[in-house]
Structures are given as C-alpha cells and as structure tokens.
XYZ file of C-alpha atoms in Angstrom:
220
model
C 9.943 16.725 12.445
C 9.559 12.976 12.576
C 6.237 11.486 11.430
C 5.424 10.274 14.944
C 1.786 11.233 15.498
C 2.220 12.862 18.953
C 4.739 15.310 17.431
C 2.247 16.387 14.787
C -0.675 16.604 17.199
C 1.317 18.659 19.696
C 2.489 21.055 16.982
C -1.021 21.539 15.641
C -2.294 22.217 19.160
C 0.385 24.648 20.316
C 1.423 26.196 16.983
C -1.647 25.895 14.734
C -0.270 28.330 12.142
C 3.041 26.508 11.764
C 3.691 24.610 8.539
C 4.631 20.994 9.226
C 7.656 19.671 7.352
C 8.617 16.060 7.906
C 12.317 15.350 8.144
C 13.548 13.829 4.900
C 16.062 11.674 6.781
C 13.313 10.015 8.819
C 11.128 9.488 5.747
C 13.948 7.736 3.889
C 14.777 5.713 7.000
C 11.233 4.308 7.039
C 11.722 3.169 3.445
C 15.087 1.645 4.316
C 13.463 -0.234 7.197
C 10.850 -1.580 4.772
C 13.610 -2.761 2.431
C 15.326 -4.501 5.334
C 12.098 -6.345 6.187
C 11.991 -7.625 2.604
C 15.656 -8.636 2.841
C 14.991 -10.692 5.974
C 11.927 -12.359 4.473
C 13.909 -13.304 1.362
C 16.706 -14.713 3.490
C 14.177 -16.985 5.192
C 12.487 -17.950 1.931
C 15.480 -18.980 -0.197
C 17.982 -21.743 0.486
C 21.434 -22.869 -0.493
C 23.521 -20.628 -2.735
C 20.704 -18.080 -3.119
C 20.766 -17.490 0.633
C 24.531 -17.014 0.487
C 24.108 -13.970 -1.748
C 21.980 -12.276 0.928
C 23.877 -13.272 4.066
C 25.985 -10.472 5.510
C 24.895 -7.916 2.897
C 22.562 -5.742 4.968
C 24.888 -2.730 4.929
C 25.511 -3.115 1.192
C 21.803 -3.228 0.411
C 20.746 -0.339 2.657
C 23.594 2.048 1.818
C 23.600 4.496 -1.060
C 25.449 3.067 -4.035
C 27.833 6.034 -4.275
C 28.973 5.434 -0.683
C 30.031 1.836 -1.332
C 33.531 0.602 -2.024
C 34.273 -1.168 -5.303
C 34.091 -4.590 -3.634
C 30.805 -3.714 -1.926
C 29.320 -2.595 -5.236
C 30.265 -5.937 -6.777
C 28.543 -7.737 -3.899
C 25.482 -5.570 -4.422
C 25.355 -6.386 -8.134
C 25.641 -10.127 -7.440
C 22.888 -9.887 -4.845
C 20.498 -7.984 -7.119
C 21.147 -10.344 -10.025
C 20.471 -13.363 -7.820
C 17.228 -12.141 -6.215
C 14.561 -10.525 -8.398
C 12.375 -9.384 -5.499
C 15.230 -7.573 -3.770
C 16.300 -6.105 -7.102
C 12.853 -4.560 -7.640
C 12.685 -3.320 -4.046
C 16.128 -1.766 -4.326
C 15.359 0.012 -7.598
C 12.078 1.338 -6.191
C 13.890 2.735 -3.176
C 16.404 4.470 -5.436
C 13.594 5.830 -7.577
C 11.728 7.231 -4.567
C 14.625 9.637 -3.927
C 13.515 11.622 -6.992
C 10.517 12.845 -4.983
C 12.696 15.483 -3.303
C 13.652 17.036 -6.651
C 10.174 18.360 -7.441
C 9.568 22.083 -6.978
C 5.802 21.774 -7.424
C 3.533 19.915 -4.997
C 1.211 18.693 -7.762
C 4.126 17.227 -9.718
C 5.452 15.602 -6.579
C 2.053 14.021 -5.977
C 1.881 12.708 -9.532
C 5.301 11.154 -9.101
C 4.351 9.529 -5.800
C 1.104 8.117 -7.205
C 3.007 6.641 -10.157
C 5.626 5.211 -7.811
C 2.943 3.666 -5.627
C 1.195 2.171 -8.645
C 4.330 0.147 -9.372
C 3.844 -1.725 -6.109
C 0.790 -3.539 -7.436
C 1.233 -7.310 -7.677
C 4.870 -7.013 -6.603
C 4.567 -8.843 -3.275
C 6.131 -5.891 -1.464
C 3.813 -5.486 1.514
C 6.349 -3.489 3.610
C 6.512 -0.957 0.767
C 2.740 -0.806 0.577
C 2.616 0.025 4.291
C 5.268 2.688 3.746
C 3.289 4.194 0.863
C 0.133 4.272 3.010
C 2.060 6.115 5.734
C 3.331 8.675 3.198
C -0.205 9.148 1.905
C -1.516 9.795 5.436
C 1.187 12.372 6.056
C 1.295 13.844 2.571
C 1.015 17.514 3.535
C 4.240 17.325 5.521
C 5.953 15.566 2.607
C 4.690 17.914 -0.110
C 5.945 20.867 1.933
C 9.457 19.980 0.736
C 8.537 21.306 -2.714
C 8.135 24.849 -1.376
C 11.314 26.962 -1.742
C 10.770 28.565 1.668
C 11.061 25.118 3.262
C 14.439 24.326 1.787
C 16.115 24.307 5.183
C 19.500 22.588 5.676
C 19.167 19.596 7.975
C 22.239 20.743 9.897
C 20.384 23.874 11.001
C 17.338 21.844 12.028
C 19.407 19.359 14.026
C 21.260 22.218 15.716
C 17.956 23.834 16.708
C 16.630 20.500 17.999
C 19.764 20.053 20.112
C 19.263 23.485 21.692
C 15.642 22.602 22.493
C 16.734 19.352 24.134
C 19.303 21.231 26.247
C 16.597 23.645 27.435
C 14.302 20.720 28.241
C 16.983 19.001 30.324
C 17.779 22.180 32.217
C 14.117 22.905 32.890
C 13.572 19.352 34.116
C 16.579 19.612 36.423
C 15.220 22.832 37.908
C 11.759 21.380 38.424
C 12.893 18.153 40.049
C 15.801 19.368 42.164
C 15.204 19.148 45.896
C 15.463 22.834 46.827
C 14.779 24.062 50.334
C 13.259 27.462 49.521
C 11.972 29.566 46.641
C 15.008 31.910 46.692
C 17.479 29.122 45.993
C 15.003 27.723 43.477
C 15.123 30.909 41.457
C 18.896 31.091 41.794
C 19.200 27.565 40.429
C 16.979 28.487 37.497
C 19.085 31.579 36.797
C 22.161 29.370 36.761
C 20.401 27.208 34.174
C 19.573 30.350 32.179
C 15.862 29.556 32.159
C 13.590 32.615 31.679
C 11.999 33.801 34.987
C 8.472 33.246 33.684
C 9.226 29.528 33.439
C 10.508 29.148 37.005
C 8.860 26.110 38.618
C 6.544 26.692 41.568
C 8.387 24.455 43.954
C 7.107 23.927 47.491
C 8.824 25.894 50.242
C 9.499 24.839 53.787
C 7.328 26.335 56.505
C 9.637 27.254 59.433
C 6.740 26.724 61.847
C 6.233 23.148 60.654
C 7.437 20.822 63.457
C 9.140 18.614 60.905
C 11.303 21.540 59.788
C 12.464 22.631 63.242
C 15.983 21.930 64.351
C 16.419 20.020 67.596
C 15.828 22.314 70.563
C 14.372 25.092 68.420
C 11.341 26.765 69.966
C 8.221 27.802 68.145
C 7.934 31.443 67.095
C 4.579 31.775 68.847
C-alpha cells in the first residue's frame, strides 16, 4: 500500500493481523520528488551557464540511468559535473535502491541508518524529510526483506484494480434512485455484488399521498 496514514490506520483497524507492506514504487517516488525539490532549488540558486545545465533536464535527472538514451546520458553527466549538490543527491538516490536487495531486516536497517548518516551537513533537507518518513514507517519498509512478501507489483496492481471496480459498483448500487427494494436487489445482482452487501435503500409507501398517481384512491 501507499504510505498515506489513513490507509495504514484503516488496515490496522479492519485487518489487525495483516502484515503491512508499503509499495516500493511509491517509496521510490517520494525520493524522486525530494530530488526534484532539490533540482528546483538549485535552478533558482545558480545563474548564467550553471543554470543552463539544469534547465530542461528534469526527466534526465529523475529517470533511471539505464532507461536513458545516449544523448540523455551525456546531458546527465554534464549536469552532475556542473552541480555538486545535485550530483550528491543523485548518487544518494541511486544508492538507496540497494535497500531492496537485503534479505534480512536487520541488515536492511543497518544500510538505511548508514545511508541516512550521509545526509549530515549535506544541505539536503528534502532528503532528510524523506528519511524521517521512512523511519516512521519502517515496519512496512522492512517487510520487503521477508521472502513471503516478495509479491510482483503486477499482481498487486491487478488486485487493487479489482477492488476499485467493486467499490464503483457498490457505490452505483447505493446511490441509484431505485423505486423499490426488489429492483434494488436486481440492480445489485447485475453488478455482481454479494447479497449481504445489498444497500438498505428506502422504498416507496403506496399509501403515501406523494406516491399516488392522479385519480388513484386510497386503499383504506
């Protein structure tokens, strides 16, 4: 799951025995966002030719080196040679990827602590905030070192998509303006929602004056 606090709180409340595993993609994205903050601050700080090395290189800086074209790699090298702060931030981001290779939680923690120690006196506040976030959510990060949690992201995304489909169908059933409970249940069956989750929608009372057709007499 993502590291958004409501996700974690909801899981702990409704599935207290479930092991929480934070999505590696989202973790790395947070680090990439921190690197981009540093890139923008450096662009504002430097002037002249030094700024020219940074301008238009966001994709080059945030992409994995192996995914870059030859020309993009040359631009990356020029950028990193021209700006020491971005060079350090880039190398630290690359180094952080090694965290996922550890098969032991204690070793992973030792690596993270050593990585975090390198941030001292580096003027990399966005990275320090990222490291603090990782520290707060460490259990869900360390869970990656357990073999039983080596789950392909494709499977996870597929499962999440199915959950979202069920949520949309359930919402449609609950909010649809249905005239009676029978059609309500039929609509839910069409959505393939289990009967126990059928919404308790209000039904029309035929004796209610507002529901009578013109000229219709009361049943009394």
